[in-house]
């Protein structure tokens, strides 16, 4: 199941079954979250009008790469989920008495890594893996910095909620697979290069 997951960047226009959408979202919130903060929210865009609005605000005006195939295939996805993180929810949660021992709280400089995006990343992976379970395809991609203010305004998203990325889900369009991802251009690193047993080895 894990090894079958690949980012799918081209979809048919076949809609999703509402039960599939419920399953994708229901599994997302089964992910781990630091202090069980669950400082996540998921904006779900399903109607053609909402999806059009999303692509209008989220597509970069220019890029140094040719994004034509990437955008054409992705745009047909019948479902867009924007998983978002609330930093404030985590800072508040870790200021609660049962988390005093973690010494994090409201002083952001004490936080070793942004747990809010870690947790939303984990929930996002559950959506990607659930898509595999449902014989669907999905792609996680970033929302550019310059596109964020327009995104927030278009969908009435409060500033406190920061998109970790975007997930497009649909039925894979196998024959016209659309844009291949980075794995077509660079190899998977061998385990020996990334795994260090007992002591750091190599570079
Ligand atoms: C944080 C993050 C951002 C990504 N952004 C993009 C993106 O903007 N466009 C895209 O086509 N793929 C994007 N990807 C997908 C990666 O390119 C893909 O996961 C990687 O090349 C490995 O391929 P695989 O997931 O199919 O195994 C992103 C993945 C992650 C985790």
Coordinates of C-alpha atoms and ligand atoms in Angstrom, one line a residue, residues 2-9 65 67 70 74 128 138-144 164-166 177 179-186 188, ligand 1:
X2 CA 2.8 2.4 0.9
X3 CA 4.8 1.5 -2.1
X4 CA 1.9 1.9 -4.5
X5 CA 1.5 5.6 -3.6
X6 CA 2.7 8.0 -6.3
X7 CA 1.7 11.6 -6.8
X8 CA -0.9 11.6 -9.6
X9 CA -1.0 14.8 -11.5
X65 CA 9.4 25.7 -15.4
X67 CA 3.7 24.1 -15.8
X70 CA 1.0 19.9 -14.7
X74 CA -4.4 18.7 -12.1
X128 CA -2.8 10.4 0.1
X138 CA -3.9 12.3 -5.4
X139 CA -1.2 14.9 -5.5
X140 CA 0.2 17.1 -2.7
X141 CA 1.7 20.3 -3.8
X142 CA 2.7 23.6 -2.4
X143 CA 0.8 26.9 -2.3
X144 CA 3.1 29.7 -3.3
X164 CA 0.6 23.5 4.6
X165 CA -0.1 22.6 1.0
X166 CA -2.9 21.5 -1.3
X177 CA -0.5 10.7 -17.2
X179 CA 3.4 15.8 -16.0
X180 CA 5.8 13.3 -14.4
X181 CA 7.2 14.4 -11.1
X182 CA 10.7 14.8 -9.9
X183 CA 11.2 11.0 -9.7
X184 CA 11.4 11.0 -13.5
X185 CA 14.4 13.3 -13.3
X186 CA 16.3 12.1 -10.2
X188 CA 15.5 7.5 -5.2
Ligands
LIG1 C1 6.0 19.6 0.7 C2 5.8 19.0 -0.7 C3 5.6 19.9 -1.7 C4 5.4 19.4 -3.0 N1 5.2 20.3 -4.0 C5 4.9 19.8 -5.3 C6 4.6 20.8 -6.3 O1 4.5 22.0 -6.1 N2 4.3 20.2 -7.5 C7 4.3 18.9 -7.8 O2 4.1 18.5 -8.9 N3 4.7 18.0 -6.8 C8 4.9 18.4 -5.6 N4 5.3 17.5 -4.5 C9 5.3 16.1 -4.9 C10 6.8 15.6 -5.0 O3 7.4 16.1 -6.1 C11 6.8 14.1 -4.9 O4 6.3 13.7 -3.7 C12 8.2 13.5 -5.1 O5 8.8 13.9 -6.3 C13 8.2 12.0 -4.9 O6 7.3 11.4 -5.8 P1 6.1 10.4 -5.3 O7 5.4 11.1 -4.2 O8 5.3 10.2 -6.6 O9 6.8 9.2 -4.8 C14 5.4 18.0 -3.3 C15 5.6 17.1 -2.2 C16 5.8 17.6 -0.9 C17 6.0 16.6 0.2

